[in-house]
PDB file of C-alpha atoms in Angstrom:
ATOM      1  CA  UNK A 105       0.000   0.000   0.000  1.00 44.00           C
ATOM      2  CA  UNK A 106       2.872   2.339   0.648  1.00 44.00           C
ATOM      3  CA  UNK A 107       4.303   2.009  -2.905  1.00 46.00           C
ATOM      4  CA  UNK A 108       1.506   4.040  -4.513  1.00 42.00           C
ATOM      5  CA  UNK A 109       1.936   7.238  -2.414  1.00 43.00           C
ATOM      6  CA  UNK A 110       5.743   7.119  -2.887  1.00 37.00           C
ATOM      7  CA  UNK A 111       5.341   6.669  -6.643  1.00 36.00           C
ATOM      8  CA  UNK A 112       2.915   9.595  -6.844  1.00 35.00           C
ATOM      9  CA  UNK A 113       5.263  11.752  -4.744  1.00 33.00           C
ATOM     10  CA  UNK A 114       8.266  10.869  -6.922  1.00 36.00           C
ATOM     11  CA  UNK A 115       6.295  11.559 -10.103  1.00 33.00           C
ATOM     12  CA  UNK A 116       5.096  14.938  -8.771  1.00 36.00           C
ATOM     13  CA  UNK A 117       8.673  15.892  -7.809  1.00 35.00           C
ATOM     14  CA  UNK A 118       9.953  14.932 -11.271  1.00 36.00           C
ATOM     15  CA  UNK A 119       7.262  17.042 -12.934  1.00 32.00           C
ATOM     16  CA  UNK A 120       8.109  20.045 -10.758  1.00 33.00           C
ATOM     17  CA  UNK A 121      11.812  19.769 -11.582  1.00 31.00           C
ATOM     18  CA  UNK A 122      11.037  19.497 -15.292  1.00 31.00           C
ATOM     19  CA  UNK A 123       8.812  22.581 -15.117  1.00 34.00           C
ATOM     20  CA  UNK A 124      11.691  24.584 -13.603  1.00 32.00           C
ATOM     21  CA  UNK A 125      14.181  23.562 -16.279  1.00 33.00           C
ATOM     22  CA  UNK A 126      14.949  26.203 -18.917  1.00 32.00           C
ATOM     23  CA  UNK A 127      16.596  23.723 -21.261  1.00 32.00           C
ATOM     24  CA  UNK A 128      20.082  24.631 -20.103  1.00 33.00           C
ATOM     25  CA  UNK A 129      19.908  28.091 -21.673  1.00 34.00           C
ATOM     26  CA  UNK A 130      20.870  31.064 -19.539  1.00 36.00           C
ATOM     27  CA  UNK A 131      20.575  33.768 -22.149  1.00 38.00           C
ATOM     28  CA  UNK A 132      17.869  35.479 -24.148  1.00 40.00           C
ATOM     29  CA  UNK A 133      14.168  34.908 -24.262  1.00 41.00           C
ATOM     30  CA  UNK A 134      11.757  34.948 -21.387  1.00 43.00           C
ATOM     31  CA  UNK A 135      14.019  32.805 -19.187  1.00 44.00           C
ATOM     32  CA  UNK A 136      16.819  35.384 -19.068  1.00 53.00           C
ATOM     33  CA  UNK A 137      17.042  37.565 -16.014  1.00 84.00           C
ATOM     34  CA  UNK A 138      18.290  41.025 -16.889  1.00 89.00           C
ATOM     35  CA  UNK A 139      19.509  43.223 -14.072  1.00 93.00           C
ATOM     36  CA  UNK A 140      16.828  45.643 -12.904  1.00 93.00           C
ATOM     37  CA  UNK A 141      16.674  48.622 -10.577  1.00 92.00           C
ATOM     38  CA  UNK A 142      15.496  47.394  -7.209  1.00 90.00           C
ATOM     39  CA  UNK A 143      17.745  44.342  -7.527  1.00 93.00           C
ATOM     40  CA  UNK A 144      20.909  46.363  -8.109  1.00 94.00           C
ATOM     41  CA  UNK A 145      22.386  49.483  -6.580  1.00 94.00           C
ATOM     42  CA  UNK A 146      23.692  52.196  -8.882  1.00 94.00           C
ATOM     43  CA  UNK A 147      26.264  54.757  -7.873  1.00 93.00           C
ATOM     44  CA  UNK A 148      27.892  57.540  -9.844  1.00 92.00           C
ATOM     45  CA  UNK A 149      31.487  57.622  -8.663  1.00 81.00           C
ATOM     46  CA  UNK A 150      34.083  60.334  -8.357  1.00 82.00           C
ATOM     47  CA  UNK A 151      34.129  62.045 -11.708  1.00 83.00           C
ATOM     48  CA  UNK A 152      37.050  63.390 -13.630  1.00 92.00           C
ATOM     49  CA  UNK A 153      35.224  66.644 -14.347  1.00 91.00           C
ATOM     50  CA  UNK A 154      36.139  68.690 -17.408  1.00 92.00           C
ATOM     51  CA  UNK A 155      37.265  71.987 -15.844  1.00 92.00           C
ATOM     52  CA  UNK A 156      36.757  74.263 -18.860  1.00 94.00           C
ATOM     53  CA  UNK A 157      35.076  74.350 -22.264  1.00 94.00           C
ATOM     54  CA  UNK A 158      36.683  71.929 -24.713  1.00 95.00           C
ATOM     55  CA  UNK A 159      38.056  69.622 -21.993  1.00 96.00           C
ATOM     56  CA  UNK A 160      36.965  65.996 -21.702  1.00 96.00           C
ATOM     57  CA  UNK A 161      35.429  64.619 -18.525  1.00 96.00           C
ATOM     58  CA  UNK A 162      34.619  61.064 -17.457  1.00 97.00           C
ATOM     59  CA  UNK A 163      31.925  59.917 -15.058  1.00 96.00           C
ATOM     60  CA  UNK A 164      32.131  56.300 -13.811  1.00 97.00           C
ATOM     61  CA  UNK A 165      28.878  54.509 -13.018  1.00 96.00           C
ATOM     62  CA  UNK A 166      28.976  51.381 -10.822  1.00 96.00           C
ATOM     63  CA  UNK A 167      26.272  48.738 -10.594  1.00 96.00           C
ATOM     64  CA  UNK A 168      26.284  46.173  -7.780  1.00 96.00           C
ATOM     65  CA  UNK A 169      23.908  43.227  -7.742  1.00 96.00           C
ATOM     66  CA  UNK A 170      22.014  43.075  -4.435  1.00 95.00           C
ATOM     67  CA  UNK A 171      19.672  40.245  -5.394  1.00 93.00           C
ATOM     68  CA  UNK A 172      19.415  37.060  -7.446  1.00 94.00           C
ATOM     69  CA  UNK A 173      21.886  36.498 -10.313  1.00 95.00           C
ATOM     70  CA  UNK A 174      21.211  38.747 -13.296  1.00 95.00           C
ATOM     71  CA  UNK A 175      22.667  39.583 -16.693  1.00 95.00           C
ATOM     72  CA  UNK A 176      23.817  42.807 -18.327  1.00 95.00           C
ATOM     73  CA  UNK A 177      23.635  42.312 -22.084  1.00 92.00           C
ATOM     74  CA  UNK A 178      24.201  45.304 -24.421  1.00 93.00           C
ATOM     75  CA  UNK A 179      24.962  48.920 -23.539  1.00 95.00           C
ATOM     76  CA  UNK A 180      23.187  50.989 -20.894  1.00 95.00           C
ATOM     77  CA  UNK A 181      20.788  53.582 -22.277  1.00 95.00           C
ATOM     78  CA  UNK A 182      21.904  57.008 -21.088  1.00 97.00           C
ATOM     79  CA  UNK A 183      20.222  60.331 -21.769  1.00 96.00           C
ATOM     80  CA  UNK A 184      20.857  63.877 -20.647  1.00 97.00           C
ATOM     81  CA  UNK A 185      17.837  65.920 -19.583  1.00 96.00           C
ATOM     82  CA  UNK A 186      17.676  69.724 -19.586  1.00 94.00           C
ATOM     83  CA  UNK A 187      14.253  69.848 -17.973  1.00 91.00           C
ATOM     84  CA  UNK A 188      12.753  70.747 -21.356  1.00 92.00           C
ATOM     85  CA  UNK A 189      14.304  68.099 -23.604  1.00 90.00           C
ATOM     86  CA  UNK A 190      15.971  64.709 -23.314  1.00 92.00           C
ATOM     87  CA  UNK A 191      18.917  63.748 -25.538  1.00 94.00           C
ATOM     88  CA  UNK A 192      20.340  60.228 -25.839  1.00 95.00           C
ATOM     89  CA  UNK A 193      24.072  59.670 -25.386  1.00 96.00           C
ATOM     90  CA  UNK A 194      25.425  57.245 -28.018  1.00 95.00           C
ATOM     91  CA  UNK A 195      27.648  54.234 -27.367  1.00 95.00           C
ATOM     92  CA  UNK A 196      31.359  54.830 -27.839  1.00 94.00           C
ATOM     93  CA  UNK A 197      32.236  54.303 -31.505  1.00 93.00           C
ATOM     94  CA  UNK A 198      33.910  50.959 -32.048  1.00 91.00           C
ATOM     95  CA  UNK A 199      33.048  49.651 -28.565  1.00 92.00           C
ATOM     96  CA  UNK A 200      31.548  46.184 -28.347  1.00 94.00           C
ATOM     97  CA  UNK A 201      29.174  45.180 -25.595  1.00 92.00           C
ATOM     98  CA  UNK A 202      29.843  41.995 -23.698  1.00 89.00           C
ATOM     99  CA  UNK A 203      27.355  39.872 -21.818  1.00 93.00           C
ATOM    100  CA  UNK A 204      28.086  39.967 -18.087  1.00 94.00           C
ATOM    101  CA  UNK A 205      26.480  37.686 -15.518  1.00 95.00           C
ATOM    102  CA  UNK A 206      26.402  39.169 -12.043  1.00 95.00           C
ATOM    103  CA  UNK A 207      25.998  36.964  -8.991  1.00 95.00           C
ATOM    104  CA  UNK A 208      24.799  38.570  -5.772  1.00 95.00           C
ATOM    105  CA  UNK A 209      27.522  41.000  -4.661  1.00 95.00           C
ATOM    106  CA  UNK A 210      29.192  41.226  -8.101  1.00 96.00           C
ATOM    107  CA  UNK A 211      29.723  44.629  -9.714  1.00 96.00           C
ATOM    108  CA  UNK A 212      30.087  46.094 -13.168  1.00 96.00           C
ATOM    109  CA  UNK A 213      30.771  49.614 -14.355  1.00 96.00           C
ATOM    110  CA  UNK A 214      30.590  51.837 -17.409  1.00 97.00           C
ATOM    111  CA  UNK A 215      31.781  55.359 -18.118  1.00 97.00           C
ATOM    112  CA  UNK A 216      30.045  58.418 -19.514  1.00 97.00           C
ATOM    113  CA  UNK A 217      32.600  60.576 -21.358  1.00 97.00           C
ATOM    114  CA  UNK A 218      31.740  64.127 -22.403  1.00 97.00           C
ATOM    115  CA  UNK A 219      33.276  67.312 -23.757  1.00 97.00           C
ATOM    116  CA  UNK A 220      32.431  70.367 -21.722  1.00 96.00           C
ATOM    117  CA  UNK A 221      30.615  73.098 -23.612  1.00 96.00           C
ATOM    118  CA  UNK A 222      30.732  76.859 -23.175  1.00 94.00           C
ATOM    119  CA  UNK A 223      28.270  78.434 -20.764  1.00 91.00           C
ATOM    120  CA  UNK A 224      25.435  80.022 -22.734  1.00 88.00           C
ATOM    121  CA  UNK A 225      26.471  78.449 -26.071  1.00 89.00           C
ATOM    122  CA  UNK A 226      23.368  77.543 -28.094  1.00 88.00           C
ATOM    123  CA  UNK A 227      25.061  74.336 -29.323  1.00 88.00           C
ATOM    124  CA  UNK A 228      25.798  73.211 -25.730  1.00 92.00           C
ATOM    125  CA  UNK A 229      23.366  71.068 -23.771  1.00 93.00           C
ATOM    126  CA  UNK A 230      22.703  72.497 -20.298  1.00 94.00           C
ATOM    127  CA  UNK A 231      21.908  69.151 -18.671  1.00 95.00           C
ATOM    128  CA  UNK A 232      20.248  69.060 -15.252  1.00 96.00           C
ATOM    129  CA  UNK A 233      20.001  65.279 -14.871  1.00 96.00           C
ATOM    130  CA  UNK A 234      21.357  62.085 -16.409  1.00 96.00           C
ATOM    131  CA  UNK A 235      18.902  59.210 -16.891  1.00 96.00           C
ATOM    132  CA  UNK A 236      20.169  55.635 -16.921  1.00 96.00           C
ATOM    133  CA  UNK A 237      18.230  52.612 -18.153  1.00 95.00           C
ATOM    134  CA  UNK A 238      19.720  49.138 -17.828  1.00 95.00           C
ATOM    135  CA  UNK A 239      19.628  46.832 -20.876  1.00 93.00           C
ATOM    136  CA  UNK A 240      16.410  44.895 -21.492  1.00 88.00           C
ATOM    137  CA  UNK A 241      14.427  47.022 -19.013  1.00 90.00           C
ATOM    138  CA  UNK A 242      12.190  50.046 -19.390  1.00 88.00           C
ATOM    139  CA  UNK A 243      12.688  51.579 -15.949  1.00 90.00           C
ATOM    140  CA  UNK A 244      15.214  54.391 -15.630  1.00 92.00           C
ATOM    141  CA  UNK A 245      16.842  56.171 -12.726  1.00 95.00           C
ATOM    142  CA  UNK A 246      17.687  59.838 -12.733  1.00 95.00           C
ATOM    143  CA  UNK A 247      20.787  61.388 -11.158  1.00 95.00           C
ATOM    144  CA  UNK A 248      21.808  65.051 -10.861  1.00 95.00           C
ATOM    145  CA  UNK A 249      24.208  66.305 -13.563  1.00 95.00           C
ATOM    146  CA  UNK A 250      26.621  68.759 -11.939  1.00 93.00           C
ATOM    147  CA  UNK A 251      29.447  68.584 -14.474  1.00 94.00           C
ATOM    148  CA  UNK A 252      28.661  71.684 -16.540  1.00 93.00           C
ATOM    149  CA  UNK A 253      27.189  72.071 -20.020  1.00 96.00           C
ATOM    150  CA  UNK A 254      27.915  69.372 -22.606  1.00 96.00           C
ATOM    151  CA  UNK A 255      29.251  70.505 -25.979  1.00 95.00           C
ATOM    152  CA  UNK A 256      27.264  69.652 -29.073  1.00 92.00           C
ATOM    153  CA  UNK A 257      28.800  67.397 -31.722  1.00 87.00           C
ATOM    154  CA  UNK A 258      30.115  69.184 -34.767  1.00 80.00           C
ATOM    155  CA  UNK A 259      27.313  68.907 -37.283  1.00 74.00           C
ATOM    156  CA  UNK A 260      24.681  69.367 -34.573  1.00 71.00           C
ATOM    157  CA  UNK A 261      23.777  65.688 -34.083  1.00 79.00           C
ATOM    158  CA  UNK A 262      23.433  65.419 -30.316  1.00 85.00           C
ATOM    159  CA  UNK A 263      25.842  65.858 -27.428  1.00 94.00           C
ATOM    160  CA  UNK A 264      29.595  65.382 -27.715  1.00 95.00           C
ATOM    161  CA  UNK A 265      29.430  62.496 -25.279  1.00 96.00           C
ATOM    162  CA  UNK A 266      29.526  58.694 -25.293  1.00 97.00           C
ATOM    163  CA  UNK A 267      28.893  55.649 -23.120  1.00 97.00           C
ATOM    164  CA  UNK A 268      31.314  52.737 -22.802  1.00 96.00           C
ATOM    165  CA  UNK A 269      30.350  49.082 -22.566  1.00 95.00           C
ATOM    166  CA  UNK A 270      29.890  47.406 -19.169  1.00 95.00           C
ATOM    167  CA  UNK A 271      33.096  46.073 -17.596  1.00 94.00           C
ATOM    168  CA  UNK A 272      33.302  43.485 -14.814  1.00 92.00           C
ATOM    169  CA  UNK A 273      34.642  44.964 -11.580  1.00 90.00           C
ATOM    170  CA  UNK A 274      36.874  42.875  -9.323  1.00 77.00           C
ATOM    171  CA  UNK A 275      37.831  39.236  -9.722  1.00 61.00           C
TER     172      UNK A 275
END
């Protein structure tokens, strides 16, 4: 009589394990787990601020996973906001994104590089905030921009700024 309940229990356990299996794939599709705000902390580090118009500045952005393992695949989406308009910052020309898997406690970083514009210059972008959206998510976080105006690209196609690919931090 005891064989039937054990068989049913074993069968139910096997079905549950099969339902949890993603076929061995850890990337792409609905089974991937992109890093999201709420599960990661984001910090803008000590910047190398461009002191005067024409100088280049760099702002490091660190992301630390505080939750379940997640993946950063592609570039972050970064935009500068003046309060009246939002302008996207392009990826660094020639840079290639890499797929990074972050376990709990792991960190990654990227850098926003910009050329400082002249105060009052119509071609310069007087940014008030920087908005960051992680890959494969739609939620963004806004941070104060206190690094001065951003020069416009020659030709007038957006800010003279770029975003690097994510890099693994630490071991």
